[in-house]
Amino acid sequence: MAFPARMRGRVPWRAAPAGGTRGGQVRGIGEERLVAGGQAAAAVVVALMAFLPVPADRDSGALRLGALACAAALVAIHLAAFAHGRVRRLEPALAAQALLAYLPMLPLGAPWSTAAGFFAGGLLLAARPARAVPGAVVACVLAGLVPARSGAPGWVDTVVAGTASSGVAALALFGLGVAARMVAAREGELRELQRSAVAEEHKRFSRDVHDLLGLSLSAITLKGELVDRLMLGRPERAKEELAELLTMSRRALADVRTIAAGYRELSLDDECRAAAAVLGAAGLRVTIARSGTGDLPPAVATTFAVVLREGVTNVVRHSTASWCAFSVSTEGGTAWLEIVNDGAGSAAGGAGSGSGLRNLCDRVGSLDGKLSVEVGADGTHRLVAAVPVACPGRARDELSA
């Protein structure tokens, strides 16, 4: 039987390219802890720089104790509000930092100016740069002005020293806060990649089980039914069919191992022969037309082999076809696979036919190809896969089986 002419005007079903990414292990937990520890250490150091210069004589014991309490509170508020790259309870935290940074300056004087770095650093971490930078500059300048006395000897040096010490403290806290934020964002991205990799592997396993085992199991079922019918009348033929059934079962076992191990290249020529054998066992007339299959890239050949498996499986399982024809060819830099049968009245393959067609769309789309399905008015069902390749077009050599 001649292969039907390629029909024009087919309705394409284009699949989005598969963009699954396989992630590795999430290895940044140590980095996150290191940055968090550095952030805590920086806050403690800034607090000590503000507390240690407080006089330690007998008359200032209560003052020193109050300064220690304020320093500890500043550290706790900063870590609670800005630790691990997250901002929590922003307004109360900034208000508390401002009170603890500037009110103690009145009795403690210039040494406490460094504590204003908590407030300035919090502003830098919490607000947009257009607002945060001017606000932090004003906060640092106020840290120098509040303890200074205009006209007193050295008041300019006090302003400069207070502004500089609070500014350095603010930049240190801000830098480590940004580092913590970046590490936290990276951790979130890595975890999302890991989840995507697991989901992609689940999808691959489910798709391969459906696509690679479908034809093998259908063929085993057909052979088993044929052997059952031949056992009494034609035992020799039944024995031959049983031997083929064992071969098919071993092939199915190999497919299972392939699915468990991951991706493997499939031979398109072997799949063409296997598909013809299964269709013949199902009682269909088979026509094969192929050329240039040896020149196809391995990825294209493997994808066509899987499409052929699924297409033939659908014909065997879901159609009432009396003939099936499939063709593999290259034309104009595009590789074509066509599967046509006359059982469209009950053949599966529409949009709601399950996961088979969606799987094929994913596979073909990952190679920037198109998958199209067409049901003709004469009851024919046509499945076409087209994938771009760097191959010159060739004429078909028609083979009949």
Coordinates of C-alpha atoms in Angstrom, one line a residue, residues 45-51 53 74 101 105 109-120 143-144 161-170 173:
V45 CA 31.8 45.0 68.6
V46 CA 30.0 48.3 67.9
A47 CA 28.2 48.1 71.2
L48 CA 31.5 47.5 73.0
M49 CA 33.1 50.5 71.2
A50 CA 30.3 52.6 72.6
F51 CA 30.3 51.1 76.1
P53 CA 34.9 54.4 77.0
L74 CA 20.8 47.9 70.8
A101 CA 21.4 55.9 70.6
M105 CA 24.5 60.8 74.7
G109 CA 28.8 62.5 75.9
A110 CA 30.9 61.9 72.9
P111 CA 32.0 58.3 73.6
W112 CA 28.5 57.1 73.0
S113 CA 28.4 58.5 69.5
T114 CA 29.4 55.1 68.0
A115 CA 26.0 53.7 69.2
A116 CA 24.2 55.9 66.6
G117 CA 25.7 53.6 64.0
F118 CA 22.9 51.1 64.9
F119 CA 20.2 53.6 63.9
A120 CA 22.1 54.8 60.8
A143 CA 25.8 61.7 66.6
G144 CA 28.6 64.3 66.5
A161 CA 35.0 62.1 65.6
G162 CA 31.4 61.3 66.5
T163 CA 30.3 61.5 62.9
A164 CA 33.1 59.3 61.7
S165 CA 32.7 56.7 64.4
S166 CA 29.0 56.3 63.9
G167 CA 29.4 56.3 60.1
V168 CA 32.0 53.5 60.3
A169 CA 29.8 51.5 62.6
A170 CA 26.8 52.1 60.3
L173 CA 26.4 46.8 60.2

